[in-house]
Amino acid sequence: MSRSRLFQPFTVRNRRTVALILLMFALYSTLSVALSIRATGRSRHRAVVVQVAARQRTLAERYVTDVLLARDGMPSDPASTASLLSESADVLINGGEAPAVDGDDDETDLPPADGAVVRLQLRQAQLLVHDLIDTGNAVLAKESVDSLPERASEDITTDDPVQRLRILSAMTSNVSLNVARTIAVTTDENIAALIRLQMVLGAVGVLAALLLGWALIAAIRRQTAHFRSLVTASTDLVLVFDNNGCRYASQSVTSMVGKSEADLRGRAFAQFVHDNDQTMVQLACLRGQPREFIFRMRNRLGEWRDLEGHLTDLREDRQVRGVVLNARDITERVKLEEELTRHAFHDGLTGLANRALFRDRLDQALARSTRASSPFAVLLVDLDSFKEVNDSLGHDAGDRLLQEVARRFAGAIRVSDTLARLGGDEFVLLLDDGREADAEAAARRLLASLAEPVSVAGRDLTLGASIGIALHAGGPGDSEDLLRHADVAMYAAKEAGGGQSQVFRDAMGRELGEMLGLQHELRQGLQRGEFVVHYQPAIAIDTRAVIGVEALVRWQSPTRGLVPPDRFIPVAEASGLIHGLGEFVLQTACMQASQWGADGLLPENFVTWVNVSGKQLSAGHFSAIVRRALHAAQLDPSRLGLEVTETAIVTEGPSGERARDELKEIHDLGVLVALDDFGTGFSSLGQLRRFPIDVIKVDRSFIQGAEHDAKDAAITANVASLAHALGLVAVAEGIETERQLTLAHEFGCDVAQGYLFARPAPAHEVSALLAEALTVADTRPTS
């Protein structure tokens, strides 16, 4: 291997030749000195101009950084950097005092730019600076950049404001560097012309030539010193390579790696480059291509830094004979980009993939399956009873629980699988190359990972999960369909009791479609006024007098006909439509009761009963809704009664507490409360005495079973006795025969309700019934 010639770009060479030339042209020393002073005077400030022009590159990149930091809410001052950019661009053309830049240089006086090419390039840089600042302002204001003018005819095609900002910064940097190169070339030409002039005028005289020679050497040294300062003070890394490796390394390189230039020459430089990047860097520096690339280099602290390299192929330049590598440290920028990417595609709470990344992986799996007919599965996981944890322990505890669940799930899957959090307590798993048996095994592992209690907020919690599995056998498919199928199967698992997995079947899809269709029609029915309220009388068993009615909602669907309540009420509760529907029934019943009162049809102590869902009570503010309905109808609270089921008020946790508080507040208004379907729920006698109730309604199953079953008869009799012991009224539901009425009377029930007396009927039919009852009462002989 031949020894590479040392590269010393700042060494002053050919001193003897210069001295000989000066002696030969001594006779013309006076003219020579005058001309040299004129020539050096013209180039005196060019190095300063180059420094300020090159500084524009640093300011442009700093402005981009300040804009991005300010956009993300971090402390920065893009306006100040923009002002420096604009002022420097104006001074470079027109002359004047260049503004000082913190950490760079002080204020500098510059002459006006001369030379058509230089002024044209500086004018181009000035226009680019204005476009760059306009784009930065648009990024900060989050405005579109489509309408921004392109003063420098940049012809930028991207609509992305940040990308446009970076492109304009790069173009500003390139034009600034071109200005520096042009000035440098001009300076070199002036110096060459001056040397030729000295050769021609060397006969002026030895003394004059010597003086001119010293002046020339001094000018060259000053000019060289300026350029040396630019290179040595720059933070950019500058290296020169030839076939034998590194020939030159700037001071910034030696400072970074903590080695001398001699330690970096030849092949030694490669030891500071990351193993995975060495081949790329060596080939690039050998061939001069690609012009730009990113590689990693170890600094003196042993840290790997990301560098952006720019190659200039000067192998044909006889003064260089090599490839010049300029590199800049972009580690912070790379870290920021990685952080932004992580936030864009990962869940901030659990660190798992988020919905966007999961959809991308799912689309990739479908593409692979289309090409190779490979099967895979999607598992949708929803935690059971997670809402209760949030309600009882708070959202911070819920977040910690989700983090622990994510950690356990991640430990129960394969590396090749994708686990993501879709939001809330929903997780999803993409099982590559998974068939039904594999998917069910993965579901069992996920459920098993939740078997051990989780310690949160000083409590040990045991969670279950419902898992829906959607299988893709191979070939084309649709990601939306797979997620929808997994969602349907997950709800099927919940309906089956939770804590298990279900594989999607076509029948599940039909059931879901029916439910969604019913929900949609239910919503439209509320908007179109398709619901009406019917009323079923309640009869005092002793006197057979009508003492109240129960308001019952009916839906007359234009497509389904008369839909029974047991078909649409569960859908209304599941979809949240029960709130609007329940408020409609309450308002209608109060208005109707008020109208009956105004018509003189209501006997004393007549009560209109309205059924209330547990969801209405637990949602809160239901007492305010009752107040508004009573006020709007001008109805006395004692004329209204609310029927609630046991499960609505015995539920534990915050929702149950809210329901009981709402019920107590309503009862304090004077509204009566009935406990419906008593005996079929979970309330104990100890709980019963705490509830604000006035009436106990015995479930129809006990009344109708009492004719043939001694146990049902005993339960009915005991419930009636319990009601009387607590000072409550006992109501027998579902009376359909005289025998059932007789038994209800014998068991001690006070009020009866059922088809034996009347079926639920529209308000006008009940009005006629009330009027007839009043007529019978008026004609009844007095004692």
GROMACS .gro file of N, CA, C and O in nm, residues 44-129:
model
  344
   44ARG      N    1  -1.080   4.259   0.125
   44ARG     CA    2  -1.056   4.263   0.268
   44ARG      C    3  -1.177   4.212   0.347
   44ARG      O    4  -1.164   4.141   0.445
   45HIS      N    5  -1.296   4.253   0.303
   45HIS     CA    6  -1.416   4.216   0.381
   45HIS      C    7  -1.487   4.092   0.327
   45HIS      O    8  -1.592   4.055   0.379
   46ARG      N    9  -1.430   4.031   0.225
   46ARG     CA   10  -1.502   3.918   0.168
   46ARG      C   11  -1.510   3.798   0.261
   46ARG      O   12  -1.605   3.723   0.262
   47ALA      N   13  -1.403   3.779   0.339
   47ALA     CA   14  -1.407   3.666   0.433
   47ALA      C   15  -1.516   3.687   0.537
   47ALA      O   16  -1.585   3.593   0.579
   48VAL      N   17  -1.532   3.816   0.582
   48VAL     CA   18  -1.638   3.847   0.678
   48VAL      C   19  -1.775   3.824   0.613
   48VAL      O   20  -1.867   3.771   0.674
   49VAL      N   21  -1.785   3.863   0.485
   49VAL     CA   22  -1.911   3.841   0.413
   49VAL      C   23  -1.941   3.692   0.404
   49VAL      O   24  -2.053   3.647   0.423
   50VAL      N   25  -1.834   3.616   0.375
   50VAL     CA   26  -1.852   3.470   0.368
   50VAL      C   27  -1.900   3.416   0.502
   50VAL      O   28  -1.989   3.330   0.511
   51GLN      N   29  -1.841   3.469   0.610
   51GLN     CA   30  -1.879   3.419   0.744
   51GLN      C   31  -2.026   3.450   0.772
   51GLN      O   32  -2.100   3.364   0.821
   52VAL      N   33  -2.068   3.573   0.739
   52VAL     CA   34  -2.208   3.609   0.765
   52VAL      C   35  -2.301   3.530   0.672
   52VAL      O   36  -2.407   3.482   0.714
   53ALA      N   37  -2.259   3.512   0.547
   53ALA     CA   38  -2.344   3.435   0.454
   53ALA      C   39  -2.356   3.291   0.500
   53ALA      O   40  -2.464   3.232   0.496
   54ALA      N   41  -2.243   3.233   0.541
   54ALA     CA   42  -2.248   3.094   0.589
   54ALA      C   43  -2.330   3.083   0.717
   54ALA      O   44  -2.391   2.980   0.745
   55ARG      N   45  -2.326   3.194   0.797
   55ARG     CA   46  -2.404   3.190   0.922
   55ARG      C   47  -2.554   3.180   0.894
   55ARG      O   48  -2.631   3.133   0.976
   56GLN      N   49  -2.598   3.225   0.775
   56GLN     CA   50  -2.739   3.215   0.741
   56GLN      C   51  -2.787   3.069   0.744
   56GLN      O   52  -2.902   3.041   0.776
   57ARG      N   53  -2.696   2.979   0.706
   57ARG     CA   54  -2.734   2.836   0.711
   57ARG      C   55  -2.768   2.793   0.853
   57ARG      O   56  -2.869   2.728   0.879
   58THR      N   57  -2.680   2.833   0.947
   58THR     CA   58  -2.705   2.797   1.089
   58THR      C   59  -2.834   2.861   1.138
   58THR      O   60  -2.914   2.798   1.207
   59LEU      N   61  -2.855   2.991   1.102
   59LEU     CA   62  -2.977   3.058   1.148
   59LEU      C   63  -3.102   2.995   1.088
   59LEU      O   64  -3.205   2.983   1.154
   60ALA      N   65  -3.095   2.954   0.960
   60ALA     CA   66  -3.212   2.890   0.897
   60ALA      C   67  -3.247   2.761   0.968
   60ALA      O   68  -3.364   2.733   0.996
   61GLU      N   69  -3.145   2.681   1.000
   61GLU     CA   70  -3.174   2.554   1.069
   61GLU      C   71  -3.221   2.579   1.212
   61GLU      O   72  -3.308   2.508   1.264
   62ARG      N   73  -3.161   2.682   1.276
   62ARG     CA   74  -3.208   2.715   1.413
   62ARG      C   75  -3.353   2.762   1.408
   62ARG      O   76  -3.432   2.731   1.497
   63TYR      N   77  -3.391   2.837   1.305
   63TYR     CA   78  -3.529   2.884   1.295
   63TYR      C   79  -3.626   2.767   1.281
   63TYR      O   80  -3.732   2.765   1.345
   64VAL      N   81  -3.590   2.668   1.198
   64VAL     CA   82  -3.677   2.549   1.184
   64VAL      C   83  -3.694   2.481   1.319
   64VAL      O   84  -3.804   2.443   1.361
   65THR      N   85  -3.581   2.466   1.391
   65THR     CA   86  -3.588   2.400   1.524
   65THR      C   87  -3.676   2.480   1.618
   65THR      O   88  -3.760   2.425   1.690
   66ASP      N   89  -3.659   2.615   1.621
   66ASP     CA   90  -3.740   2.699   1.712
   66ASP      C   91  -3.888   2.689   1.678
   66ASP      O   92  -3.973   2.684   1.767
   67VAL      N   93  -3.921   2.688   1.547
   67VAL     CA   94  -4.062   2.679   1.508
   67VAL      C   95  -4.123   2.548   1.554
   67VAL      O   96  -4.233   2.544   1.610
   68LEU      N   97  -4.051   2.437   1.533
   68LEU     CA   98  -4.104   2.305   1.573
   68LEU      C   99  -4.118   2.296   1.723
   68LEU      O  100  -4.215   2.240   1.775
   69LEU      N  101  -4.019   2.352   1.798
   69LEU     CA  102  -4.031   2.349   1.945
   69LEU      C  103  -4.149   2.434   1.992
   69LEU      O  104  -4.224   2.394   2.081
   70ALA      N  105  -4.164   2.555   1.932
   70ALA     CA  106  -4.276   2.641   1.972
   70ALA      C  107  -4.409   2.578   1.938
   70ALA      O  108  -4.506   2.588   2.012
   71ARG      N  109  -4.416   2.508   1.823
   71ARG     CA  110  -4.540   2.439   1.787
   71ARG      C  111  -4.575   2.333   1.888
   71ARG      O  112  -4.693   2.312   1.919
   72ASP      N  113  -4.476   2.266   1.943
   72ASP     CA  114  -4.500   2.158   2.041
   72ASP      C  115  -4.512   2.212   2.183
   72ASP      O  116  -4.513   2.134   2.278
   73GLY      N  117  -4.515   2.344   2.200
   73GLY     CA  118  -4.535   2.401   2.334
   73GLY      C  119  -4.407   2.411   2.415
   73GLY      O  120  -4.413   2.435   2.534
   74MET      N  121  -4.291   2.395   2.354
   74MET     CA  122  -4.165   2.403   2.427
   74MET      C  123  -4.108   2.545   2.412
   74MET      O  124  -4.136   2.616   2.315
   75PRO      N  125  -4.025   2.589   2.511
   75PRO     CA  126  -3.974   2.727   2.510
   75PRO      C  127  -3.879   2.750   2.391
   75PRO      O  128  -3.782   2.679   2.372
   76SER      N  129  -3.906   2.850   2.312
   76SER     CA  130  -3.820   2.889   2.201
   76SER      C  131  -3.863   3.027   2.154
   76SER      O  132  -3.972   3.075   2.188
   77ASP      N  133  -3.777   3.090   2.071
   77ASP     CA  134  -3.806   3.225   2.024
   77ASP      C  135  -3.785   3.231   1.874
   77ASP      O  136  -3.683   3.284   1.825
   78PRO      N  137  -3.874   3.173   1.793
   78PRO     CA  138  -3.856   3.175   1.647
   78PRO      C  139  -3.860   3.317   1.590
   78PRO      O  140  -3.796   3.344   1.490
   79ALA      N  141  -3.933   3.408   1.654
   79ALA     CA  142  -3.942   3.545   1.601
   79ALA      C  143  -3.806   3.613   1.603
   79ALA      O  144  -3.768   3.683   1.510
   80SER      N  145  -3.728   3.592   1.711
   80SER     CA  146  -3.596   3.653   1.720
   80SER      C  147  -3.504   3.597   1.612
   80SER      O  148  -3.431   3.672   1.546
   81THR      N  149  -3.507   3.464   1.594
   81THR     CA  150  -3.423   3.403   1.490
   81THR      C  151  -3.465   3.452   1.352
   81THR      O  152  -3.380   3.479   1.266
   82ALA      N  153  -3.596   3.467   1.330
   82ALA     CA  154  -3.644   3.517   1.201
   82ALA      C  155  -3.594   3.659   1.176
   82ALA      O  156  -3.554   3.696   1.065
   83SER      N  157  -3.593   3.743   1.281
   83SER     CA  158  -3.544   3.881   1.267
   83SER      C  159  -3.396   3.883   1.229
   83SER      O  160  -3.353   3.959   1.143
   84LEU      N  161  -3.316   3.795   1.295
   84LEU     CA  162  -3.173   3.787   1.261
   84LEU      C  163  -3.154   3.745   1.116
   84LEU      O  164  -3.068   3.799   1.044
   85LEU      N  165  -3.231   3.646   1.072
   85LEU     CA  166  -3.221   3.597   0.933
   85LEU      C  167  -3.249   3.711   0.835
   85LEU      O  168  -3.173   3.734   0.739
   86SER      N  169  -3.361   3.782   0.859
   86SER     CA  170  -3.402   3.885   0.766
   86SER      C  171  -3.303   4.001   0.763
   86SER      O  172  -3.263   4.050   0.658
   87GLU      N  173  -3.258   4.047   0.883
   87GLU     CA  174  -3.164   4.158   0.888
   87GLU      C  175  -3.031   4.122   0.823
   87GLU      O  176  -2.971   4.202   0.750
   88SER      N  177  -2.981   3.998   0.849
   88SER     CA  178  -2.854   3.957   0.790
   88SER      C  179  -2.865   3.951   0.638
   88SER      O  180  -2.772   3.989   0.566
   89ALA      N  181  -2.979   3.902   0.586
   89ALA     CA  182  -2.996   3.893   0.441
   89ALA      C  183  -2.994   4.032   0.377
   89ALA      O  184  -2.936   4.051   0.270
   90ASP      N  185  -3.056   4.132   0.445
   90ASP     CA  186  -3.057   4.269   0.390
   90ASP      C  187  -2.918   4.331   0.392
   90ASP      O  188  -2.875   4.397   0.297
   91VAL      N  189  -2.845   4.309   0.503
   91VAL     CA  190  -2.711   4.369   0.517
   91VAL      C  191  -2.615   4.310   0.416
   91VAL      O  192  -2.527   4.380   0.363
   92LEU      N  193  -2.626   4.180   0.388
   92LEU     CA  194  -2.535   4.117   0.292
   92LEU      C  195  -2.544   4.182   0.154
   92LEU      O  196  -2.444   4.192   0.081
   93ILE      N  197  -2.663   4.228   0.118
   93ILE     CA  198  -2.680   4.290  -0.015
   93ILE      C  199  -2.644   4.439  -0.009
   93ILE      O  200  -2.565   4.489  -0.090
   94ASN      N  201  -2.702   4.511   0.087
   94ASN     CA  202  -2.694   4.657   0.089
   94ASN      C  203  -2.581   4.711   0.174
   94ASN      O  204  -2.554   4.831   0.174
   95GLY      N  205  -2.518   4.624   0.253
   95GLY     CA  206  -2.413   4.670   0.342
   95GLY      C  207  -2.469   4.726   0.471
   95GLY      O  208  -2.589   4.743   0.488
   96GLY      N  209  -2.381   4.747   0.567
   96GLY     CA  210  -2.424   4.798   0.696
   96GLY      C  211  -2.373   4.709   0.808
   96GLY      O  212  -2.278   4.631   0.790
   97GLU      N  213  -2.439   4.721   0.922
   97GLU     CA  214  -2.394   4.649   1.041
   97GLU      C  215  -2.473   4.519   1.053
   97GLU      O  216  -2.594   4.521   1.074
   98ALA      N  217  -2.404   4.405   1.040
   98ALA     CA  218  -2.471   4.275   1.055
   98ALA      C  219  -2.503   4.252   1.202
   98ALA      O  220  -2.420   4.278   1.288
   99PRO      N  221  -2.624   4.206   1.234
   99PRO     CA  222  -2.662   4.186   1.375
   99PRO      C  223  -2.579   4.076   1.440
   99PRO      O  224  -2.535   3.982   1.375
  100ALA      N  225  -2.560   4.090   1.571
  100ALA     CA  226  -2.487   3.988   1.647
  100ALA      C  227  -2.576   3.868   1.672
  100ALA      O  228  -2.697   3.880   1.685
  101VAL      N  229  -2.514   3.750   1.677
  101VAL     CA  230  -2.586   3.624   1.704
  101VAL      C  231  -2.526   3.564   1.829
  101VAL      O  232  -2.404   3.545   1.838
  102ASP      N  233  -2.612   3.535   1.927
  102ASP     CA  234  -2.563   3.475   2.052
  102ASP      C  235  -2.492   3.344   2.025
  102ASP      O  236  -2.545   3.257   1.955
  103GLY      N  237  -2.375   3.328   2.085
  103GLY     CA  238  -2.300   3.204   2.069
  103GLY      C  239  -2.231   3.192   1.935
  103GLY      O  240  -2.173   3.090   1.904
  104ASP      N  241  -2.233   3.300   1.851
  104ASP     CA  242  -2.171   3.287   1.719
  104ASP      C  243  -2.069   3.400   1.697
  104ASP      O  244  -1.950   3.379   1.692
  105ASP      N  245  -2.116   3.526   1.685
  105ASP     CA  246  -2.024   3.636   1.663
  105ASP      C  247  -2.089   3.766   1.708
  105ASP      O  248  -2.203   3.767   1.755
  106ASP      N  249  -2.011   3.875   1.697
  106ASP     CA  250  -2.061   4.006   1.736
  106ASP      C  251  -2.106   4.081   1.612
  106ASP      O  252  -2.098   4.033   1.498
  107GLU      N  253  -2.150   4.204   1.634
  107GLU     CA  254  -2.193   4.288   1.522
  107GLU      C  255  -2.073   4.317   1.430
  107GLU      O  256  -1.962   4.342   1.477
  108THR      N  257  -2.100   4.316   1.299
  108THR     CA  258  -1.992   4.331   1.201
  108THR      C  259  -2.039   4.426   1.093
  108THR      O  260  -2.152   4.415   1.043
  109ASP      N  261  -1.949   4.521   1.054
  109ASP     CA  262  -1.980   4.613   0.945
  109ASP      C  263  -1.945   4.548   0.813
  109ASP      O  264  -1.834   4.495   0.795
  110LEU      N  265  -2.039   4.551   0.720
  110LEU     CA  266  -2.018   4.490   0.588
  110LEU      C  267  -2.037   4.597   0.480
  110LEU      O  268  -2.127   4.683   0.491
  111PRO      N  269  -1.955   4.589   0.373
  111PRO     CA  270  -1.976   4.678   0.259
  111PRO      C  271  -2.090   4.622   0.173
  111PRO      O  272  -2.125   4.505   0.183
  112PRO      N  273  -2.148   4.703   0.086
  112PRO     CA  274  -2.248   4.649  -0.008
  112PRO      C  275  -2.186   4.542  -0.097
  112PRO      O  276  -2.068   4.548  -0.132
  113ALA      N  277  -2.265   4.442  -0.131
  113ALA     CA  278  -2.214   4.332  -0.215
  113ALA      C  279  -2.185   4.385  -0.355
  113ALA      O  280  -2.260   4.467  -0.408
  114ASP      N  281  -2.074   4.336  -0.411
  114ASP     CA  282  -2.042   4.373  -0.547
  114ASP      C  283  -2.033   4.247  -0.631
  114ASP      O  284  -2.013   4.137  -0.580
  115GLY      N  285  -2.049   4.261  -0.757
  115GLY     CA  286  -2.047   4.147  -0.846
  115GLY      C  287  -2.190   4.102  -0.877
  115GLY      O  288  -2.272   4.080  -0.785
  116ALA      N  289  -2.222   4.089  -1.005
  116ALA     CA  290  -2.359   4.055  -1.045
  116ALA      C  291  -2.401   3.918  -0.994
  116ALA      O  292  -2.513   3.899  -0.946
  117VAL      N  293  -2.308   3.822  -1.002
  117VAL     CA  294  -2.344   3.685  -0.960
  117VAL      C  295  -2.370   3.681  -0.810
  117VAL      O  296  -2.469   3.622  -0.763
  118VAL      N  297  -2.281   3.746  -0.732
  118VAL     CA  298  -2.297   3.746  -0.586
  118VAL      C  299  -2.427   3.815  -0.547
  118VAL      O  300  -2.503   3.766  -0.461
  119ARG      N  301  -2.454   3.930  -0.607
  119ARG     CA  302  -2.577   4.003  -0.571
  119ARG      C  303  -2.701   3.922  -0.610
  119ARG      O  304  -2.802   3.922  -0.539
  120LEU      N  305  -2.693   3.854  -0.725
  120LEU     CA  306  -2.807   3.770  -0.766
  120LEU      C  307  -2.831   3.657  -0.666
  120LEU      O  308  -2.944   3.627  -0.626
  121GLN      N  309  -2.720   3.594  -0.623
  121GLN     CA  310  -2.732   3.485  -0.526
  121GLN      C  311  -2.783   3.537  -0.392
  121GLN      O  312  -2.866   3.472  -0.324
  122LEU      N  313  -2.732   3.652  -0.347
  122LEU     CA  314  -2.778   3.709  -0.220
  122LEU      C  315  -2.925   3.749  -0.228
  122LEU      O  316  -2.999   3.737  -0.130
  123ARG      N  317  -2.968   3.802  -0.345
  123ARG     CA  318  -3.110   3.837  -0.362
  123ARG      C  319  -3.196   3.711  -0.354
  123ARG      O  320  -3.304   3.711  -0.293
  124GLN      N  321  -3.146   3.601  -0.415
  124GLN     CA  322  -3.218   3.472  -0.407
  124GLN      C  323  -3.228   3.427  -0.261
  124GLN      O  324  -3.334   3.381  -0.215
  125ALA      N  325  -3.117   3.441  -0.187
  125ALA     CA  326  -3.119   3.401  -0.045
  125ALA      C  327  -3.217   3.487   0.034
  125ALA      O  328  -3.287   3.439   0.124
  126GLN      N  329  -3.221   3.618   0.001
  126GLN     CA  330  -3.313   3.708   0.072
  126GLN      C  331  -3.459   3.667   0.049
  126GLN      O  332  -3.540   3.663   0.143
  127LEU      N  333  -3.494   3.634  -0.074
  127LEU     CA  334  -3.633   3.590  -0.104
  127LEU      C  335  -3.665   3.459  -0.033
  127LEU      O  336  -3.776   3.439   0.018
  128LEU      N  337  -3.568   3.368  -0.032
  128LEU     CA  338  -3.591   3.239   0.037
  128LEU      C  339  -3.614   3.260   0.187
  128LEU      O  340  -3.694   3.190   0.250
  129VAL      N  341  -3.538   3.355   0.245
  129VAL     CA  342  -3.555   3.384   0.389
  129VAL      C  343  -3.697   3.431   0.417
  129VAL      O  344  -3.763   3.389   0.511
   0.00000   0.00000   0.00000
